[in-house]
XYZ file of C-alpha atoms in Angstrom:
769
model
C -16.310 37.179 26.277
C -15.504 38.932 29.568
C -18.951 40.540 29.671
C -20.642 37.177 29.049
C -18.635 35.580 31.862
C -19.470 38.395 34.291
C -23.187 38.141 33.470
C -23.247 34.407 34.126
C -21.229 34.805 37.315
C -23.466 37.559 38.669
C -26.591 35.531 37.919
C -25.100 32.584 39.781
C -24.418 34.730 42.864
C -27.573 36.767 43.018
C -28.815 37.249 46.604
C -30.667 34.314 48.077
C -32.039 33.464 51.473
C -30.418 30.135 52.169
C -32.041 27.501 54.265
C -29.262 25.575 55.877
C -29.427 21.848 55.462
C -28.180 19.179 57.782
C -24.513 19.922 57.191
C -24.969 23.328 58.854
C -25.590 21.656 62.188
C -22.048 20.233 62.300
C -19.394 21.890 64.445
C -18.089 25.064 62.818
C -14.484 23.999 63.150
C -14.917 20.660 61.342
C -14.134 19.862 57.721
C -16.911 18.471 55.550
C -16.249 16.159 52.600
C -18.620 15.244 49.779
C -18.059 12.774 46.933
C -19.099 13.577 43.376
C -18.851 11.743 40.074
C -18.595 13.800 36.868
C -19.300 12.116 33.518
C -18.617 13.678 30.131
C -20.400 13.085 26.824
C -19.577 14.916 23.571
C -21.859 15.253 20.566
C -21.515 16.877 17.152
C -23.963 18.538 14.799
C -24.324 16.531 11.585
C -27.023 16.868 8.921
C -29.298 18.840 11.215
C -28.929 16.213 13.936
C -26.922 16.048 17.135
C -25.075 12.748 17.250
C -22.579 11.215 19.692
C -18.978 11.325 18.532
C -16.923 8.194 17.945
C -14.784 7.258 20.906
C -12.070 4.972 22.214
C -11.420 4.325 25.904
C -9.823 7.668 26.749
C -10.075 9.528 23.464
C -12.869 11.316 21.591
C -12.777 11.251 17.767
C -13.940 14.650 16.533
C -14.312 16.010 13.033
C -12.914 19.329 11.981
C -15.157 22.430 11.949
C -18.146 20.641 13.521
C -20.187 22.372 16.249
C -19.759 20.356 19.457
C -22.155 19.848 22.352
C -20.683 18.979 25.737
C -22.911 17.224 28.298
C -21.488 17.073 31.835
C -23.411 15.128 34.431
C -22.532 15.677 38.100
C -23.803 12.956 40.460
C -23.366 13.181 44.205
C -22.383 9.766 45.554
C -21.803 10.570 49.238
C -24.494 9.926 51.871
C -24.589 13.552 53.026
C -26.015 16.000 50.493
C -24.507 19.246 49.238
C -27.043 21.076 47.114
C -25.708 22.570 43.867
C -27.744 25.660 43.037
C -26.577 26.536 39.544
C -23.704 26.473 37.071
C -21.812 29.681 36.514
C -19.641 28.541 33.628
C -18.506 25.677 31.387
C -14.946 25.992 30.125
C -12.634 24.303 27.607
C -8.806 24.374 27.576
C -6.235 22.679 25.271
C -4.141 21.158 28.076
C -4.304 18.908 31.124
C -2.572 21.636 33.164
C -4.061 24.856 31.776
C -3.464 28.389 32.900
C -6.536 30.536 33.651
C -6.008 32.405 30.366
C -6.191 29.124 28.406
C -9.874 28.493 29.190
C -12.600 29.309 26.665
C -16.106 29.942 28.038
C -18.727 27.844 26.245
C -22.264 28.928 25.461
C -24.891 27.413 27.752
C -28.281 27.411 25.980
C -30.215 26.189 29.042
C -29.848 26.334 32.779
C -28.466 23.438 34.773
C -31.002 20.606 34.904
C -31.495 18.585 38.062
C -32.787 15.135 38.847
C -32.273 12.182 41.112
C -30.850 8.694 40.729
C -30.551 5.730 43.031
C -27.149 7.017 44.130
C -28.109 10.625 44.832
C -28.847 14.016 43.242
C -27.948 14.445 39.566
C -27.120 17.709 37.790
C -26.700 18.012 34.012
C -25.041 20.939 32.226
C -24.940 21.450 28.473
C -22.490 23.640 26.606
C -21.937 24.439 22.928
C -18.620 25.180 21.239
C -18.239 26.320 17.641
C -14.509 25.959 16.875
C -14.797 28.279 13.890
C -16.064 31.150 16.060
C -14.213 30.355 19.297
C -10.685 29.075 18.561
C -9.160 27.115 21.396
C -5.517 26.373 20.730
C -5.060 23.685 18.087
C -8.196 21.720 19.037
C -9.654 22.204 15.545
C -6.539 21.145 13.621
C -6.227 17.666 12.174
C -4.022 15.559 14.431
C -2.249 12.217 14.200
C -2.609 11.457 17.897
C -4.625 12.446 20.928
C -4.378 15.960 22.308
C -4.797 16.739 26.004
C -8.003 18.603 26.827
C -9.513 19.908 30.077
C -13.233 20.606 30.424
C -14.149 22.482 33.594
C -17.490 23.286 35.179
C -17.950 25.917 37.884
C -20.966 25.362 40.144
C -22.392 27.267 43.106
C -23.233 25.169 46.166
C -25.765 26.177 48.761
C -24.115 27.744 51.807
C -20.635 27.813 50.217
C -18.863 31.098 49.541
C -16.539 29.965 46.783
C -17.561 28.335 43.473
C -16.588 24.705 43.080
C -14.705 23.729 39.937
C -14.761 20.164 38.594
C -12.145 19.665 35.845
C -12.579 16.618 33.625
C -9.465 15.600 31.692
C -9.629 13.708 28.390
C -8.119 13.648 24.875
C -9.317 14.775 21.460
C -8.226 13.424 18.067
C -9.285 15.634 15.159
C -10.119 14.117 11.757
C -11.187 15.595 8.445
C -14.717 16.955 8.284
C -15.726 14.245 5.788
C -14.337 11.381 7.906
C -16.643 8.412 8.455
C -16.402 6.074 11.423
C -17.631 2.523 11.475
C -15.796 1.528 14.682
C -18.083 3.564 16.822
C -17.592 2.653 20.476
C -19.379 4.650 23.145
C -17.860 5.379 26.528
C -18.775 7.659 29.325
C -15.670 9.389 30.614
C -16.138 9.501 34.404
C -14.026 11.155 37.072
C -14.510 11.050 40.825
C -13.966 14.117 43.006
C -13.968 14.837 46.732
C -15.000 18.359 47.773
C -13.680 19.509 51.171
C -15.320 22.513 52.910
C -14.043 24.649 55.770
C -15.923 26.983 58.119
C -16.545 30.594 57.045
C -17.502 33.129 59.764
C -17.663 36.234 57.562
C -20.933 35.557 55.691
C -23.912 34.361 57.780
C -25.712 33.140 54.650
C -22.761 31.168 53.373
C -21.132 29.550 56.374
C -18.568 27.474 54.522
C -15.687 28.140 52.217
C -13.990 25.813 49.775
C -10.952 24.047 51.208
C -10.005 21.907 48.229
C -11.316 19.740 45.372
C -9.451 16.461 44.958
C -9.685 14.418 41.759
C -9.559 10.760 42.756
C -9.713 8.640 39.576
C -10.768 8.605 35.931
C -12.642 5.703 34.334
C -14.218 4.974 30.969
C -17.346 2.839 31.142
C -19.664 1.668 28.358
C -22.450 4.130 27.751
C -26.088 3.601 26.865
C -26.484 7.255 26.043
C -29.808 6.906 24.235
C -31.537 5.506 27.303
C -29.911 7.879 29.818
C -30.861 11.146 28.164
C -33.860 11.523 25.916
C -34.944 14.504 23.956
C -31.523 15.952 23.127
C -31.188 14.427 19.662
C -28.909 11.506 20.424
C -28.730 8.724 17.875
C -26.720 7.572 14.890
C -26.621 10.086 12.085
C -26.110 9.609 8.377
C -22.365 9.508 8.689
C -22.032 7.459 11.861
C -22.529 3.776 12.558
C -22.357 2.374 16.065
C -20.474 -0.752 16.948
C -19.645 -2.856 19.954
C -18.040 -1.269 22.971
C -14.641 -1.900 24.393
C -13.876 -3.750 27.573
C -11.007 -3.198 29.938
C -10.801 -6.520 31.677
C -10.189 -8.802 28.673
C -8.307 -8.253 25.445
C -9.970 -9.162 22.125
C -8.413 -11.280 19.404
C -5.853 -9.202 17.535
C -6.972 -8.322 14.033
C -5.193 -10.407 11.392
C -4.422 -13.326 13.691
C -3.371 -16.345 11.636
C -4.807 -19.652 12.787
C -3.924 -23.085 11.409
C -4.811 -23.281 7.714
C -5.518 -26.896 6.827
C -3.686 -28.245 3.796
C -5.822 -29.845 1.109
C -5.422 -33.536 0.330
C -4.044 -34.769 -2.985
C -7.494 -35.950 -4.021
C -8.994 -32.495 -3.343
C -6.200 -30.780 -5.245
C -6.728 -33.149 -8.161
C -10.474 -32.399 -8.276
C -9.814 -28.666 -8.197
C -7.164 -28.872 -10.942
C -9.551 -30.873 -13.106
C -12.266 -28.263 -12.542
C -9.889 -25.385 -13.379
C -8.688 -27.068 -16.568
C -12.284 -27.461 -17.776
C -13.288 -23.957 -16.633
C -12.308 -21.907 -19.690
C -15.398 -19.705 -20.027
C -15.463 -17.062 -17.282
C -19.089 -16.168 -18.027
C -20.321 -19.557 -16.760
C -19.469 -21.556 -13.661
C -19.038 -25.338 -13.344
C -21.914 -27.193 -11.688
C -19.838 -28.635 -8.870
C -18.169 -25.302 -8.011
C -20.467 -24.439 -5.077
C -20.137 -27.910 -3.579
C -16.340 -27.837 -3.765
C -16.134 -24.240 -2.549
C -18.154 -24.991 0.607
C -15.511 -27.567 1.539
C -12.850 -24.892 1.135
C -10.679 -23.730 -1.741
C -7.102 -25.070 -1.384
C -4.866 -22.260 -0.175
C -2.376 -22.876 -2.993
C -5.127 -22.420 -5.609
C -7.035 -19.482 -4.083
C -5.228 -16.945 -6.249
C -6.374 -18.602 -9.472
C -9.859 -19.532 -8.240
C -10.663 -16.078 -6.831
C -9.737 -14.414 -10.122
C -11.909 -16.858 -12.058
C -14.803 -16.272 -9.636
C -14.409 -12.553 -10.302
C -14.403 -13.172 -14.064
C -10.900 -11.731 -14.430
C -8.496 -13.140 -17.023
C -4.812 -12.449 -17.516
C -5.714 -10.607 -20.715
C -8.073 -8.303 -18.789
C -5.324 -7.505 -16.283
C -2.713 -6.788 -18.950
C -4.983 -4.750 -21.219
C -7.144 -2.894 -18.675
C -6.366 -3.156 -14.993
C -2.601 -2.528 -15.012
C -3.028 0.758 -16.880
C -6.032 1.749 -14.757
C -4.187 0.877 -11.544
C -1.121 2.950 -12.449
C -3.266 5.825 -13.688
C -5.288 6.053 -10.466
C -2.262 5.483 -8.229
C -0.410 8.554 -9.473
C -3.354 10.946 -9.181
C -3.799 13.215 -6.177
C -6.054 11.637 -3.549
C -7.914 13.592 -0.862
C -8.157 10.434 1.287
C -4.408 9.857 1.362
C -3.883 10.915 4.980
C -6.792 8.789 6.225
C -5.382 5.771 4.386
C -1.987 6.344 5.994
C -3.595 6.523 9.448
C -5.399 3.222 8.844
C -2.306 1.272 7.789
C -1.203 0.438 11.331
C -4.786 -0.412 12.345
C -5.172 -3.041 9.628
C -4.171 -6.586 10.625
C -1.625 -5.657 13.335
C -1.470 -9.368 14.197
C -0.037 -10.257 10.781
C 3.689 -9.749 10.187
C 3.116 -8.930 6.515
C 1.374 -5.702 7.577
C 3.776 -4.585 10.286
C 5.189 -1.094 9.929
C 7.847 -0.880 7.214
C 6.866 -4.185 5.565
C 5.830 -4.588 1.927
C 2.263 -5.311 2.992
C 1.647 -1.762 4.206
C 3.090 -0.287 1.007
C 0.906 -2.506 -1.188
C -2.157 -1.841 0.996
C -1.611 1.903 0.653
C -1.219 1.642 -3.126
C -4.402 -0.398 -3.697
C -6.573 1.725 -1.354
C -5.326 4.944 -2.940
C -5.871 3.612 -6.472
C -9.443 2.581 -5.717
C -10.179 5.932 -4.062
C -9.114 7.598 -7.306
C -11.057 5.079 -9.391
C -14.336 5.540 -7.452
C -14.502 9.159 -6.183
C -18.116 8.779 -5.007
C -17.113 6.199 -2.396
C -13.479 7.211 -2.142
C -12.035 5.534 0.912
C -13.899 4.500 4.079
C -12.681 2.699 7.151
C -13.283 -1.001 6.683
C -12.181 -1.205 3.065
C -8.552 -1.680 4.061
C -9.372 -4.999 5.753
C -10.882 -6.471 2.578
C -7.938 -5.250 0.498
C -5.527 -6.733 3.061
C -7.200 -10.159 2.726
C -6.812 -10.051 -1.063
C -3.161 -8.962 -0.867
C -2.310 -12.043 1.179
C -2.972 -14.095 -1.981
C -2.621 -11.709 -4.938
C -0.095 -9.119 -6.196
C -1.090 -5.465 -6.209
C -2.589 -5.195 -9.724
C -4.619 -8.402 -9.410
C -5.803 -7.494 -5.904
C -6.956 -4.117 -7.266
C -8.789 -5.844 -10.127
C -10.609 -8.275 -7.817
C -11.427 -5.520 -5.315
C -13.084 -3.413 -8.039
C -15.154 -6.462 -9.030
C -16.238 -7.037 -5.397
C -17.190 -3.385 -4.982
C -19.077 -3.075 -8.279
C -20.204 -6.498 -9.500
C -21.110 -7.709 -5.994
C -22.655 -4.284 -5.128
C -20.444 -3.951 -2.059
C -19.804 -0.259 -2.754
C -23.470 0.494 -2.054
C -22.791 -0.077 1.644
C -20.388 2.882 1.701
C -22.394 5.426 -0.253
C -23.327 8.737 1.321
C -25.699 8.221 4.229
C -25.094 4.453 4.461
C -28.713 3.849 3.403
C -27.933 0.415 1.938
C -26.124 -0.562 5.129
C -29.150 0.506 7.179
C -31.296 -1.639 4.867
C -28.988 -4.613 5.537
C -29.400 -4.078 9.271
C -33.180 -3.906 8.879
C -33.305 -7.155 6.880
C -30.994 -8.933 9.350
C -33.198 -7.834 12.228
C -36.267 -9.143 10.389
C -34.498 -12.442 9.667
C -33.564 -12.705 13.333
C -37.169 -12.010 14.378
C -38.428 -14.575 11.874
C -35.950 -17.386 12.614
C -34.895 -16.774 16.249
C -37.711 -14.778 17.904
C -36.533 -15.477 21.456
C -33.079 -14.025 20.752
C -34.645 -11.071 18.929
C -36.872 -10.368 21.909
C -33.857 -10.587 24.241
C -32.058 -7.979 22.124
C -35.121 -5.737 22.204
C -35.426 -6.019 25.982
C -31.824 -4.883 26.404
C -31.958 -2.187 23.707
C -29.286 -3.933 21.621
C -29.537 -2.656 18.069
C -28.392 -4.683 15.063
C -25.844 -2.064 14.048
C -24.066 -2.405 17.408
C -22.697 -5.826 16.494
C -23.230 -6.228 12.716
C -21.703 -3.020 11.344
C -18.155 -4.328 11.603
C -19.218 -7.696 10.204
C -20.782 -6.224 7.082
C -18.355 -3.373 6.377
C -15.243 -5.564 6.625
C -16.728 -8.821 5.302
C -16.113 -10.379 8.751
C -12.342 -9.859 8.332
C -11.587 -7.328 11.098
C -11.822 -9.606 14.147
C -12.086 -13.237 13.108
C -9.084 -15.564 12.463
C -7.731 -15.391 8.930
C -8.352 -19.076 8.203
C -12.081 -18.523 8.741
C -11.989 -15.194 6.884
C -10.545 -16.892 3.783
C -13.379 -19.446 3.853
C -15.976 -16.662 4.191
C -14.470 -14.846 1.196
C -14.575 -18.154 -0.742
C -18.276 -18.410 0.021
C -18.953 -14.725 -0.721
C -17.297 -14.841 -4.145
C -19.067 -18.102 -4.990
C -22.587 -17.484 -3.652
C -22.878 -13.693 -3.673
C -23.966 -10.909 -1.264
C -26.493 -13.082 0.620
C -23.437 -14.609 2.301
C -23.479 -11.611 4.669
C -26.869 -12.624 6.056
C -26.060 -16.350 6.121
C -22.826 -15.924 8.102
C -24.447 -13.396 10.482
C -27.402 -15.716 11.160
C -25.040 -18.665 11.675
C -22.988 -16.660 14.208
C -26.112 -15.677 16.113
C -27.529 -19.195 16.001
C -24.333 -20.817 17.325
C -24.029 -18.139 20.052
C -27.694 -18.059 20.979
C -27.423 -19.736 24.380
C -24.499 -17.558 25.475
C -26.193 -14.349 24.313
C -29.428 -15.162 26.137
C -27.482 -15.449 29.381
C -25.911 -11.953 29.124
C -27.142 -8.426 29.730
C -26.429 -5.466 27.433
C -22.791 -4.999 28.386
C -22.174 -8.731 28.560
C -23.509 -9.246 25.035
C -21.320 -6.483 23.647
C -18.308 -7.966 25.361
C -19.194 -11.409 24.046
C -19.441 -10.131 20.472
C -16.121 -8.334 20.778
C -14.008 -10.807 22.746
C -15.408 -14.284 23.154
C -17.047 -14.829 19.778
C -13.946 -14.276 17.570
C -11.752 -16.368 19.898
C -14.212 -19.234 19.690
C -13.371 -19.749 16.037
C -9.659 -20.241 16.612
C -10.819 -23.868 16.803
C -11.215 -25.016 13.189
C -14.043 -27.418 14.152
C -16.144 -24.447 15.251
C -15.262 -22.673 12.026
C -16.356 -25.637 9.938
C -19.614 -25.837 11.917
C -20.211 -22.135 11.305
C -19.761 -22.532 7.547
C -21.983 -25.613 7.468
C -24.684 -23.755 9.374
C -24.366 -20.758 7.038
C -24.588 -23.003 3.963
C -27.861 -24.497 5.211
C -29.392 -21.115 6.111
C -32.453 -20.207 4.039
C -32.981 -16.677 2.770
C -36.352 -16.357 1.038
C -36.169 -13.714 -1.728
C -39.896 -12.990 -1.449
C -39.678 -12.021 2.212
C -36.538 -9.998 1.609
C -38.333 -8.034 -1.115
C -41.243 -7.312 1.263
C -38.865 -6.166 3.973
C -37.057 -3.898 1.534
C -40.380 -2.331 0.557
C -41.253 -1.917 4.247
C -37.898 -0.253 4.952
C -38.315 2.226 2.106
C -41.880 2.958 3.228
C -40.656 3.711 6.755
C -37.965 5.985 5.355
C -40.540 7.839 3.265
C -42.820 8.244 6.282
C -39.930 9.526 8.352
C -39.086 12.092 5.692
C -42.765 13.100 5.351
C -42.973 13.853 9.078
C -40.049 16.217 8.888
C -40.621 19.929 8.775
C -40.950 21.128 5.128
C -38.317 23.748 5.715
C -36.014 21.096 7.140
C -36.720 18.891 4.121
C -35.882 21.739 1.807
C -32.744 22.477 3.804
C -31.812 18.804 3.632
C -32.441 18.723 -0.126
C -30.537 21.955 -0.514
C -27.656 20.541 1.487
C -27.675 17.375 -0.629
C -27.738 19.496 -3.775
C -24.899 21.641 -2.460
C -22.910 18.536 -1.567
C -23.630 16.974 -4.968
C -22.699 20.238 -6.639
C -19.559 20.438 -4.518
C -18.688 16.868 -5.427
C -19.287 17.578 -9.110
C -17.205 20.732 -8.848
C -14.440 18.720 -7.215
C -14.650 16.106 -9.955
C -14.721 18.893 -12.561
C -11.738 20.569 -10.930
C -10.002 17.216 -10.862
C -10.755 16.680 -14.561
C -9.643 20.216 -15.412
C -6.518 19.738 -13.342
C -5.916 16.404 -15.024
C -6.504 17.999 -18.449
C -4.156 20.866 -17.671
C -1.614 18.427 -16.321
C -1.933 16.346 -19.475
C -1.568 19.476 -21.599
C 1.502 20.522 -19.649
C 2.907 17.019 -19.956
C 2.146 16.961 -23.693
C 3.723 20.395 -24.131
C 6.720 19.202 -22.176
C 6.878 16.029 -24.246
C 6.516 18.081 -27.458
C 9.359 20.371 -26.353
C 11.425 17.327 -25.551
C 10.638 15.833 -28.960
C 11.493 19.103 -30.724
C 14.707 19.304 -28.784
C 15.398 15.705 -29.624
C 14.624 16.445 -33.290
C 17.084 19.342 -33.308
C 19.687 17.149 -31.655
C 19.048 14.453 -34.249
C 19.379 17.003 -37.046
C 22.688 18.198 -35.631
C 23.829 14.634 -35.208
C 22.722 13.862 -38.776
C 24.632 16.881 -40.077
C 27.718 15.773 -38.169
C 27.310 12.224 -39.413
C 26.819 13.489 -42.983
C 30.032 15.495 -42.705
C 31.791 12.497 -41.260
C 30.321 10.354 -44.035
C 31.647 12.721 -46.713
C 35.035 12.724 -44.997
C 34.917 8.947 -44.848
C 33.972 8.755 -48.522
C 36.856 11.058 -49.396
C 39.157 9.035 -47.190
C 37.783 5.922 -48.854
C 38.623 7.318 -52.297
C 42.137 8.140 -51.121
C 42.500 4.710 -49.580
C 41.174 3.091 -52.750
C 43.723 5.002 -54.818
C 46.433 4.078 -52.341
C 45.334 0.449 -52.455
C 45.366 0.510 -56.256
C 48.806 2.081 -56.245
C 49.977 -0.457 -53.700
C 48.545 -3.266 -55.800
C 50.286 -1.964 -58.911
C 53.533 -1.619 -56.974
C 53.034 -5.097 -55.616
C 52.376 -6.542 -59.064
C 55.420 -4.717 -60.561
C 57.585 -5.826 -57.637
C 56.250 -9.320 -58.041
C 57.041 -9.290 -61.757
C 60.569 -8.004 -61.111
C 61.000 -10.611 -58.426
C 59.850 -13.365 -60.758
C 62.203 -12.131 -63.436
C 65.137 -11.924 -61.021
C 64.238 -15.319 -59.609
C 64.246 -16.762 -63.132
C 67.621 -15.146 -63.785
C 69.012 -16.505 -60.539
C 67.589 -19.902 -61.371
C 69.417 -19.845 -64.762
C 72.618 -18.717 -63.059
C 72.296 -21.501 -60.542
C 71.701 -24.001 -63.304
C 74.790 -22.739 -65.145
C 76.824 -22.964 -61.951
C 75.552 -26.459 -61.426
C 76.589 -27.428 -64.952
C 80.040 -25.875 -64.446
C 80.362 -27.655 -61.147
C 79.451 -30.961 -62.689
C 81.928 -30.421 -65.536
C 84.655 -29.397 -63.109
C 83.916 -32.398 -60.919
C 84.027 -34.704 -63.944
C 87.196 -33.063 -65.186
C 88.631 -33.167 -61.698
C 87.857 -36.839 -61.320
C 89.172 -37.600 -64.761
C 92.419 -35.667 -64.208
C 92.746 -37.200 -60.785
C 92.406 -40.665 -62.211
C 94.845 -39.850 -65.018
C 97.284 -38.383 -62.534
C 96.959 -41.390 -60.253
C 97.552 -43.718 -63.203
C 100.386 -41.604 -64.397
C 101.933 -41.575 -60.929
C 101.628 -45.316 -60.601
C 102.954 -45.900 -64.070
C 105.919 -43.580 -63.523
C 106.669 -45.199 -60.172
C 106.536 -48.594 -61.679
C 108.751 -47.995 -64.809
C 111.197 -45.601 -63.439
C 113.762 -46.431 -60.987
C 115.115 -44.646 -58.033
C 117.321 -42.357 -60.205
C 114.562 -40.439 -61.573
C 112.583 -40.514 -58.364
C 113.179 -36.839 -57.706
C 111.847 -35.804 -61.098
C 108.866 -38.031 -60.614
C 108.320 -36.522 -57.204
C 108.402 -33.066 -58.674
C 105.869 -34.030 -61.316
C 103.805 -35.713 -58.700
C 103.917 -32.646 -56.547
C 102.890 -30.449 -59.435
C 99.990 -32.800 -60.193
C 98.892 -32.789 -56.582
C 99.096 -29.032 -56.506
C 96.998 -28.867 -59.632
C 94.506 -31.233 -58.005
C 94.256 -29.054 -54.900
C 93.697 -25.994 -57.042
C 90.915 -27.793 -58.837
C 89.337 -28.809 -55.521
C 89.612 -25.257 -54.248
C 87.967 -23.919 -57.354
C 85.233 -26.538 -56.992
C 84.716 -25.479 -53.371
C 84.425 -21.819 -54.391
C 81.972 -22.728 -57.075
C 79.842 -24.659 -54.551
C 80.035 -21.726 -52.150
C 78.768 -19.394 -54.858
C 75.984 -21.864 -55.539
C 74.997 -21.910 -51.860
C 75.044 -18.097 -51.686
C 72.845 -17.918 -54.760
C 70.372 -20.341 -53.155
C 70.334 -18.273 -49.938
C 69.648 -15.082 -51.860
C 66.847 -16.759 -53.733
C 65.270 -17.995 -50.463
C 65.684 -14.558 -48.834
C 64.025 -12.922 -51.814
C 61.118 -15.371 -51.663
C 60.743 -14.683 -47.886
C 60.720 -10.924 -48.429
C 58.248 -11.326 -51.253
C 55.913 -13.345 -48.965
C 56.164 -10.758 -46.149
C 55.395 -7.946 -48.578
C 52.341 -9.810 -49.804
C 51.089 -10.443 -46.242
C 51.599 -6.816 -45.256
C 49.695 -5.732 -48.327
C 46.816 -8.090 -47.497
C 46.693 -6.950 -43.825
C 46.767 -3.311 -44.825
C 43.976 -3.820 -47.301
C 41.852 -5.698 -44.704
C 42.447 -3.022 -42.061
C 41.478 -0.179 -44.390
C 38.340 -1.948 -45.541
C 37.351 -2.734 -41.891
C 37.817 0.902 -40.820
C 35.773 2.051 -43.760
C 32.935 -0.345 -42.940
C 32.949 0.728 -39.251
C 32.710 4.379 -40.189
C 29.896 3.660 -42.608
C 28.042 1.690 -39.920
C 28.371 4.527 -37.420
């Protein structure tokens, strides 16, 4: 590297006889200042072509491991001229403030080229950097954001001792080597410098030295690179599609902006419900479907109508798509990082897709599942917008199902196949339609070198969903699902027709700005949107002409391939074969990996089942032992129950016998009591009569004897009453004992019943376990 630098430096400073120009006539003690403008373009090698890289305002989008070509153009803008003799080095450094050791010297295949413009002399330097052979920091590693880069050019000026270094500062963002860009904006990164010279009295041939180089400002302006430099292989390659350029002075409509969505009337809803009720066969469509769809599908019914238009039933989703969706979602996906990067770029104007919301999670799931389902297409930028539109109306599984139908049944996946040949065919047909139906606008585009792909690539690849208001996007999707792929041409022609007068009044940059900014904002007004759809519905696409144009396109492609060098053709075929083989090997590796994973999972499941079987056997053995113990316990309990029953029956018999005996005793007592009461009453009556009779016949003389007899009779009466009371007391006690015995007998019976129920319940529970 050092030797190469020294050789270039020595060649730049080989001895020359310098003819001093007008600046040499100035006073030797004065400072001279010259203004320069340095512009930077970066290209990459792709499929044997050198193509411009994708670019934002201040950031270049590079792909990993690609050979890069740097084109620096130095234009002198000051009135006085400082002649630049040659370039002595083109350098690259991974920083905006690099140290001298950070710079990498790039290969310069040709000498500095010179020319003139209306502003002054122009010098162009080309350098080549192969990141695999010349590492430069982390500038070849995949990055999530922009990385600061400095690109410096050292030039030798006539009559100046020191070399002049112009350092252009920009940013690189590194993507995967297979990344495809459809948002392909071209900018020329420009920086203005002022070179100040001071007198030098030591060298008579070089009378000035370098005082300083001041960087004044950096700008990014739209580039028409193809027309500026010819013959260096600039142009869209197989993996790149150009699009409209950015503008600094006016912001475009934010992607995913929600405009007013008109609610359908009751009559419209009724007509749609009637149509849906009669639409039972998904293979046929009702006659009035197209007419109703052109007036707009009610937002509340879009979910159901879109699925029917895609021929998807609930049975299909349950039996096929749910399993397929889950299967593809959990497989490894090589596009996963690209999908994650695109999440924040998709519909930033819609709250559902803001960072951390459910919309981003669902969008990631559906895009990843489809990438696994269709490895040939995988994931490309633009697909996320279509998925996002579907997710605003459908859950994940149904959105995945409808998206697969759009990609396969509507042949939308052909636009994203390797090389984008079908997309190029769409551009060719649209250009022919424009020439056929609006020749004045077509001629205006041709005069200003405005290619179809510059404005239509985003339309076609995102189904017009990336920039236009969502209300209009929903209507376009309604029309696309109802009328098919020709909707792309009809909507594009309607947009051009309605914008014809404005486009004819603009130049190249004005037209690009109009497509990017003014056109989408115009359709925030729903009247303009309705007019667009009406115009698109009335557009005529003649299949015969389209077929002729397709044949013409393929003929041109064949002629282009026939003019290529045979060796280049063979290399191209070999590269395609290698890529196809690589893709097949990847798919084979994926299948082998999936097979091995399934085998490992099955082995793991088998081990789990065997372990579960052993556990079940142990549990069965334990349960069998418990069952035997329960049976033994049951036998013991049965014997105990039988013994208890026998005891109960014997106790019951004894109790009945004793109760009978007590009953007889009570009856005898009752008889005795009745006899004693009768005897007592009889004796009492006799005694009362006797007392009265004695009192009546006897006089006072024998009153004492009578009193003694009376007293003895009364005493006898009291004794009889006392005996009667004792007898009654015995009777009461006997009754109490009989009641107590009956109570105890009842309690014993209840306890026996409860015990029997409890034992039987425990036995049943054990048997159940």
